Amino acid sequence: LRSSIDEAQENLPRLAIRFGLMNPAVSTVLVGMSNLQQIETAVVCSGQGPLPPSVMDRLPGLWTSDFKG
């Protein structure tokens, strides 16, 4: 997972928000926020494009390994 995060030049929360927003059937991604920086991060993510295909290609393997790979 760390290499996917590094390749996408993201941190885990940003990667998760972008992943949720990539699905055209998803119109809202709910995130918990406790400070202004987290709100600003979520807003920035909503304007970014999809994650790189190379990152998306790794997700099925991470899922089946319970994110231990």
PDB file of N, CA, C and O in Angstrom, residues 17-62:
ATOM      1  N   ILE A  17     -10.053   9.433  -0.444  1.00  0.00           N
ATOM      2  CA  ILE A  17     -11.086  10.347  -0.950  1.00  0.00           C
ATOM      3  C   ILE A  17     -11.117  10.312  -2.470  1.00  0.00           C
ATOM      4  O   ILE A  17     -12.186  10.206  -3.079  1.00  0.00           O
ATOM      5  N   ARG A  18      -9.952  10.383  -3.092  1.00  0.00           N
ATOM      6  CA  ARG A  18      -9.901  10.358  -4.557  1.00  0.00           C
ATOM      7  C   ARG A  18     -10.433   9.045  -5.105  1.00  0.00           C
ATOM      8  O   ARG A  18     -11.123   9.013  -6.126  1.00  0.00           O
ATOM      9  N   PHE A  19     -10.122   7.936  -4.435  1.00  0.00           N
ATOM     10  CA  PHE A  19     -10.612   6.631  -4.866  1.00  0.00           C
ATOM     11  C   PHE A  19     -12.141   6.618  -4.861  1.00  0.00           C
ATOM     12  O   PHE A  19     -12.778   6.180  -5.816  1.00  0.00           O
ATOM     13  N   GLY A  20     -12.735   7.112  -3.791  1.00  0.00           N
ATOM     14  CA  GLY A  20     -14.191   7.145  -3.709  1.00  0.00           C
ATOM     15  C   GLY A  20     -14.818   8.015  -4.779  1.00  0.00           C
ATOM     16  O   GLY A  20     -15.845   7.670  -5.359  1.00  0.00           O
ATOM     17  N   LEU A  21     -14.191   9.139  -5.067  1.00  0.00           N
ATOM     18  CA  LEU A  21     -14.744  10.070  -6.054  1.00  0.00           C
ATOM     19  C   LEU A  21     -14.543   9.617  -7.496  1.00  0.00           C
ATOM     20  O   LEU A  21     -15.179  10.156  -8.399  1.00  0.00           O
ATOM     21  N   MET A  22     -13.676   8.634  -7.728  1.00  0.00           N
ATOM     22  CA  MET A  22     -13.424   8.161  -9.094  1.00  0.00           C
ATOM     23  C   MET A  22     -14.617   7.427  -9.694  1.00  0.00           C
ATOM     24  O   MET A  22     -14.780   7.392 -10.898  1.00  0.00           O
ATOM     25  N   ASN A  23     -15.427   6.831  -8.856  1.00  0.00           N
ATOM     26  CA  ASN A  23     -16.554   6.048  -9.333  1.00  0.00           C
ATOM     27  C   ASN A  23     -17.654   6.983  -9.807  1.00  0.00           C
ATOM     28  O   ASN A  23     -18.177   7.770  -9.019  1.00  0.00           O
ATOM     29  N   PRO A  24     -18.037   6.918 -11.083  1.00  0.00           N
ATOM     30  CA  PRO A  24     -19.061   7.830 -11.590  1.00  0.00           C
ATOM     31  C   PRO A  24     -20.421   7.653 -10.903  1.00  0.00           C
ATOM     32  O   PRO A  24     -21.251   8.555 -10.933  1.00  0.00           O
ATOM     33  N   ALA A  25     -20.645   6.513 -10.281  1.00  0.00           N
ATOM     34  CA  ALA A  25     -21.911   6.280  -9.586  1.00  0.00           C
ATOM     35  C   ALA A  25     -21.922   6.920  -8.193  1.00  0.00           C
ATOM     36  O   ALA A  25     -22.963   6.977  -7.553  1.00  0.00           O
ATOM     37  N   VAL A  26     -20.781   7.405  -7.741  1.00  0.00           N
ATOM     38  CA  VAL A  26     -20.679   8.025  -6.420  1.00  0.00           C
ATOM     39  C   VAL A  26     -20.777   9.540  -6.575  1.00  0.00           C
ATOM     40  O   VAL A  26     -20.027  10.150  -7.323  1.00  0.00           O
ATOM     41  N   SER A  27     -21.708  10.132  -5.868  1.00  0.00           N
ATOM     42  CA  SER A  27     -21.846  11.589  -5.932  1.00  0.00           C
ATOM     43  C   SER A  27     -21.349  12.269  -4.667  1.00  0.00           C
ATOM     44  O   SER A  27     -21.120  13.478  -4.661  1.00  0.00           O
ATOM     45  N   THR A  28     -21.182  11.501  -3.588  1.00  0.00           N
ATOM     46  CA  THR A  28     -20.764  12.072  -2.316  1.00  0.00           C
ATOM     47  C   THR A  28     -19.820  11.116  -1.604  1.00  0.00           C
ATOM     48  O   THR A  28     -20.076   9.913  -1.557  1.00  0.00           O
ATOM     49  N   VAL A  29     -18.752  11.649  -1.054  1.00  0.00           N
ATOM     50  CA  VAL A  29     -17.850  10.880  -0.208  1.00  0.00           C
ATOM     51  C   VAL A  29     -17.853  11.562   1.154  1.00  0.00           C
ATOM     52  O   VAL A  29     -17.486  12.734   1.266  1.00  0.00           O
ATOM     53  N   LEU A  30     -18.305  10.846   2.159  1.00  0.00           N
ATOM     54  CA  LEU A  30     -18.360  11.413   3.503  1.00  0.00           C
ATOM     55  C   LEU A  30     -17.039  11.162   4.212  1.00  0.00           C
ATOM     56  O   LEU A  30     -16.538  10.036   4.234  1.00  0.00           O
ATOM     57  N   VAL A  31     -16.482  12.204   4.760  1.00  0.00           N
ATOM     58  CA  VAL A  31     -15.225  12.080   5.494  1.00  0.00           C
ATOM     59  C   VAL A  31     -15.367  12.781   6.834  1.00  0.00           C
ATOM     60  O   VAL A  31     -16.076  13.776   6.955  1.00  0.00           O
ATOM     61  N   GLY A  32     -14.694  12.240   7.838  1.00  0.00           N
ATOM     62  CA  GLY A  32     -14.683  12.888   9.144  1.00  0.00           C
ATOM     63  C   GLY A  32     -13.593  13.949   9.175  1.00  0.00           C
ATOM     64  O   GLY A  32     -12.502  13.740   8.652  1.00  0.00           O
ATOM     65  N   MET A  33     -13.902  15.071   9.745  1.00  0.00           N
ATOM     66  CA  MET A  33     -12.938  16.169   9.800  1.00  0.00           C
ATOM     67  C   MET A  33     -12.944  16.756  11.203  1.00  0.00           C
ATOM     68  O   MET A  33     -14.007  16.930  11.794  1.00  0.00           O
ATOM     69  N   SER A  34     -11.739  17.048  11.696  1.00  0.00           N
ATOM     70  CA  SER A  34     -11.656  17.638  13.030  1.00  0.00           C
ATOM     71  C   SER A  34     -10.919  18.964  13.048  1.00  0.00           C
ATOM     72  O   SER A  34     -10.783  19.572  14.103  1.00  0.00           O
ATOM     73  N   ASN A  35     -10.418  19.388  11.875  1.00  0.00           N
ATOM     74  CA  ASN A  35      -9.751  20.691  11.831  1.00  0.00           C
ATOM     75  C   ASN A  35      -9.821  21.262  10.412  1.00  0.00           C
ATOM     76  O   ASN A  35     -10.207  20.574   9.463  1.00  0.00           O
ATOM     77  N   LEU A  36      -9.460  22.513  10.288  1.00  0.00           N
ATOM     78  CA  LEU A  36      -9.556  23.211   9.003  1.00  0.00           C
ATOM     79  C   LEU A  36      -8.680  22.568   7.932  1.00  0.00           C
ATOM     80  O   LEU A  36      -9.087  22.467   6.775  1.00  0.00           O
ATOM     81  N   GLN A  37      -7.510  22.106   8.295  1.00  0.00           N
ATOM     82  CA  GLN A  37      -6.617  21.490   7.311  1.00  0.00           C
ATOM     83  C   GLN A  37      -7.267  20.259   6.676  1.00  0.00           C
ATOM     84  O   GLN A  37      -7.144  20.033   5.475  1.00  0.00           O
ATOM     85  N   GLN A  38      -7.965  19.465   7.450  1.00  0.00           N
ATOM     86  CA  GLN A  38      -8.630  18.283   6.904  1.00  0.00           C
ATOM     87  C   GLN A  38      -9.756  18.675   5.953  1.00  0.00           C
ATOM     88  O   GLN A  38      -9.978  18.008   4.937  1.00  0.00           O
ATOM     89  N   ILE A  39     -10.454  19.740   6.257  1.00  0.00           N
ATOM     90  CA  ILE A  39     -11.505  20.231   5.353  1.00  0.00           C
ATOM     91  C   ILE A  39     -10.886  20.690   4.039  1.00  0.00           C
ATOM     92  O   ILE A  39     -11.360  20.344   2.954  1.00  0.00           O
ATOM     93  N   GLU A  40      -9.803  21.449   4.143  1.00  0.00           N
ATOM     94  CA  GLU A  40      -9.132  21.941   2.935  1.00  0.00           C
ATOM     95  C   GLU A  40      -8.600  20.789   2.096  1.00  0.00           C
ATOM     96  O   GLU A  40      -8.687  20.813   0.862  1.00  0.00           O
ATOM     97  N   THR A  41      -8.081  19.755   2.736  1.00  0.00           N
ATOM     98  CA  THR A  41      -7.586  18.580   2.011  1.00  0.00           C
ATOM     99  C   THR A  41      -8.713  17.910   1.237  1.00  0.00           C
ATOM    100  O   THR A  41      -8.556  17.556   0.068  1.00  0.00           O
ATOM    101  N   ALA A  42      -9.859  17.736   1.877  1.00  0.00           N
ATOM    102  CA  ALA A  42     -10.998  17.098   1.212  1.00  0.00           C
ATOM    103  C   ALA A  42     -11.465  17.925   0.017  1.00  0.00           C
ATOM    104  O   ALA A  42     -11.787  17.372  -1.037  1.00  0.00           O
ATOM    105  N   VAL A  43     -11.467  19.231   0.156  1.00  0.00           N
ATOM    106  CA  VAL A  43     -11.891  20.094  -0.953  1.00  0.00           C
ATOM    107  C   VAL A  43     -10.920  19.982  -2.120  1.00  0.00           C
ATOM    108  O   VAL A  43     -11.335  19.870  -3.279  1.00  0.00           O
ATOM    109  N   VAL A  44      -9.626  19.968  -1.838  1.00  0.00           N
ATOM    110  CA  VAL A  44      -8.623  19.836  -2.903  1.00  0.00           C
ATOM    111  C   VAL A  44      -8.809  18.510  -3.637  1.00  0.00           C
ATOM    112  O   VAL A  44      -8.746  18.455  -4.861  1.00  0.00           O
ATOM    113  N   CYS A  45      -9.063  17.447  -2.907  1.00  0.00           N
ATOM    114  CA  CYS A  45      -9.241  16.135  -3.532  1.00  0.00           C
ATOM    115  C   CYS A  45     -10.411  16.110  -4.498  1.00  0.00           C
ATOM    116  O   CYS A  45     -10.367  15.422  -5.517  1.00  0.00           O
ATOM    117  N   SER A  46     -11.448  16.858  -4.189  1.00  0.00           N
ATOM    118  CA  SER A  46     -12.627  16.827  -5.055  1.00  0.00           C
ATOM    119  C   SER A  46     -12.350  17.441  -6.421  1.00  0.00           C
ATOM    120  O   SER A  46     -13.064  17.170  -7.377  1.00  0.00           O
ATOM    121  N   GLY A  47     -11.288  18.236  -6.535  1.00  0.00           N
ATOM    122  CA  GLY A  47     -10.960  18.848  -7.808  1.00  0.00           C
ATOM    123  C   GLY A  47      -9.865  18.140  -8.574  1.00  0.00           C
ATOM    124  O   GLY A  47      -9.506  18.548  -9.677  1.00  0.00           O
ATOM    125  N   GLN A  48      -9.329  17.075  -7.999  1.00  0.00           N
ATOM    126  CA  GLN A  48      -8.259  16.346  -8.678  1.00  0.00           C
ATOM    127  C   GLN A  48      -8.842  15.244  -9.547  1.00  0.00           C
ATOM    128  O   GLN A  48      -9.946  14.780  -9.324  1.00  0.00           O
ATOM    129  N   GLY A  49      -8.065  14.817 -10.489  1.00  0.00           N
ATOM    130  CA  GLY A  49      -8.504  13.748 -11.382  1.00  0.00           C
ATOM    131  C   GLY A  49      -8.390  12.391 -10.731  1.00  0.00           C
ATOM    132  O   GLY A  49      -8.077  12.265  -9.552  1.00  0.00           O
ATOM    133  N   PRO A  50      -8.621  11.360 -11.524  1.00  0.00           N
ATOM    134  CA  PRO A  50      -8.550   9.994 -11.002  1.00  0.00           C
ATOM    135  C   PRO A  50      -7.130   9.605 -10.616  1.00  0.00           C
ATOM    136  O   PRO A  50      -6.159  10.236 -11.039  1.00  0.00           O
ATOM    137  N   LEU A  51      -7.043   8.567  -9.830  1.00  0.00           N
ATOM    138  CA  LEU A  51      -5.734   8.022  -9.476  1.00  0.00           C
ATOM    139  C   LEU A  51      -5.084   7.420 -10.713  1.00  0.00           C
ATOM    140  O   LEU A  51      -5.780   6.979 -11.633  1.00  0.00           O
ATOM    141  N   PRO A  52      -3.757   7.379 -10.748  1.00  0.00           N
ATOM    142  CA  PRO A  52      -3.080   6.808 -11.913  1.00  0.00           C
ATOM    143  C   PRO A  52      -3.454   5.334 -12.122  1.00  0.00           C
ATOM    144  O   PRO A  52      -3.667   4.602 -11.152  1.00  0.00           O
ATOM    145  N   PRO A  53      -3.532   4.905 -13.382  1.00  0.00           N
ATOM    146  CA  PRO A  53      -3.861   3.491 -13.658  1.00  0.00           C
ATOM    147  C   PRO A  53      -2.913   2.519 -12.957  1.00  0.00           C
ATOM    148  O   PRO A  53      -3.351   1.455 -12.509  1.00  0.00           O
ATOM    149  N   SER A  54      -1.651   2.865 -12.829  1.00  0.00           N
ATOM    150  CA  SER A  54      -0.697   1.957 -12.176  1.00  0.00           C
ATOM    151  C   SER A  54      -1.061   1.732 -10.710  1.00  0.00           C
ATOM    152  O   SER A  54      -0.856   0.645 -10.171  1.00  0.00           O
ATOM    153  N   VAL A  55      -1.611   2.737 -10.059  1.00  0.00           N
ATOM    154  CA  VAL A  55      -2.065   2.580  -8.672  1.00  0.00           C
ATOM    155  C   VAL A  55      -3.333   1.733  -8.645  1.00  0.00           C
ATOM    156  O   VAL A  55      -3.464   0.812  -7.835  1.00  0.00           O
ATOM    157  N   MET A  56      -4.257   2.015  -9.538  1.00  0.00           N
ATOM    158  CA  MET A  56      -5.507   1.259  -9.579  1.00  0.00           C
ATOM    159  C   MET A  56      -5.272  -0.214  -9.887  1.00  0.00           C
ATOM    160  O   MET A  56      -5.982  -1.079  -9.372  1.00  0.00           O
ATOM    161  N   ASP A  57      -4.254  -0.511 -10.708  1.00  0.00           N
ATOM    162  CA  ASP A  57      -3.946  -1.898 -11.052  1.00  0.00           C
ATOM    163  C   ASP A  57      -3.492  -2.702  -9.839  1.00  0.00           C
ATOM    164  O   ASP A  57      -3.649  -3.915  -9.805  1.00  0.00           O
ATOM    165  N   ARG A  58      -2.934  -2.056  -8.831  1.00  0.00           N
ATOM    166  CA  ARG A  58      -2.443  -2.751  -7.629  1.00  0.00           C
ATOM    167  C   ARG A  58      -3.542  -3.027  -6.611  1.00  0.00           C
ATOM    168  O   ARG A  58      -3.386  -3.887  -5.755  1.00  0.00           O
ATOM    169  N   LEU A  59      -4.636  -2.314  -6.669  1.00  0.00           N
ATOM    170  CA  LEU A  59      -5.646  -2.434  -5.621  1.00  0.00           C
ATOM    171  C   LEU A  59      -6.268  -3.821  -5.485  1.00  0.00           C
ATOM    172  O   LEU A  59      -6.457  -4.286  -4.362  1.00  0.00           O
ATOM    173  N   PRO A  60      -6.602  -4.532  -6.577  1.00  0.00           N
ATOM    174  CA  PRO A  60      -7.170  -5.874  -6.374  1.00  0.00           C
ATOM    175  C   PRO A  60      -6.224  -6.796  -5.597  1.00  0.00           C
ATOM    176  O   PRO A  60      -6.674  -7.544  -4.727  1.00  0.00           O
ATOM    177  N   GLY A  61      -4.939  -6.740  -5.874  1.00  0.00           N
ATOM    178  CA  GLY A  61      -3.982  -7.567  -5.137  1.00  0.00           C
ATOM    179  C   GLY A  61      -3.883  -7.169  -3.677  1.00  0.00           C
ATOM    180  O   GLY A  61      -3.755  -8.015  -2.794  1.00  0.00           O
ATOM    181  N   LEU A  62      -3.938  -5.873  -3.407  1.00  0.00           N
ATOM    182  CA  LEU A  62      -3.914  -5.419  -2.020  1.00  0.00           C
ATOM    183  C   LEU A  62      -5.161  -5.882  -1.281  1.00  0.00           C
ATOM    184  O   LEU A  62      -5.110  -6.287  -0.119  1.00  0.00           O
TER     185      LEU A  62
END
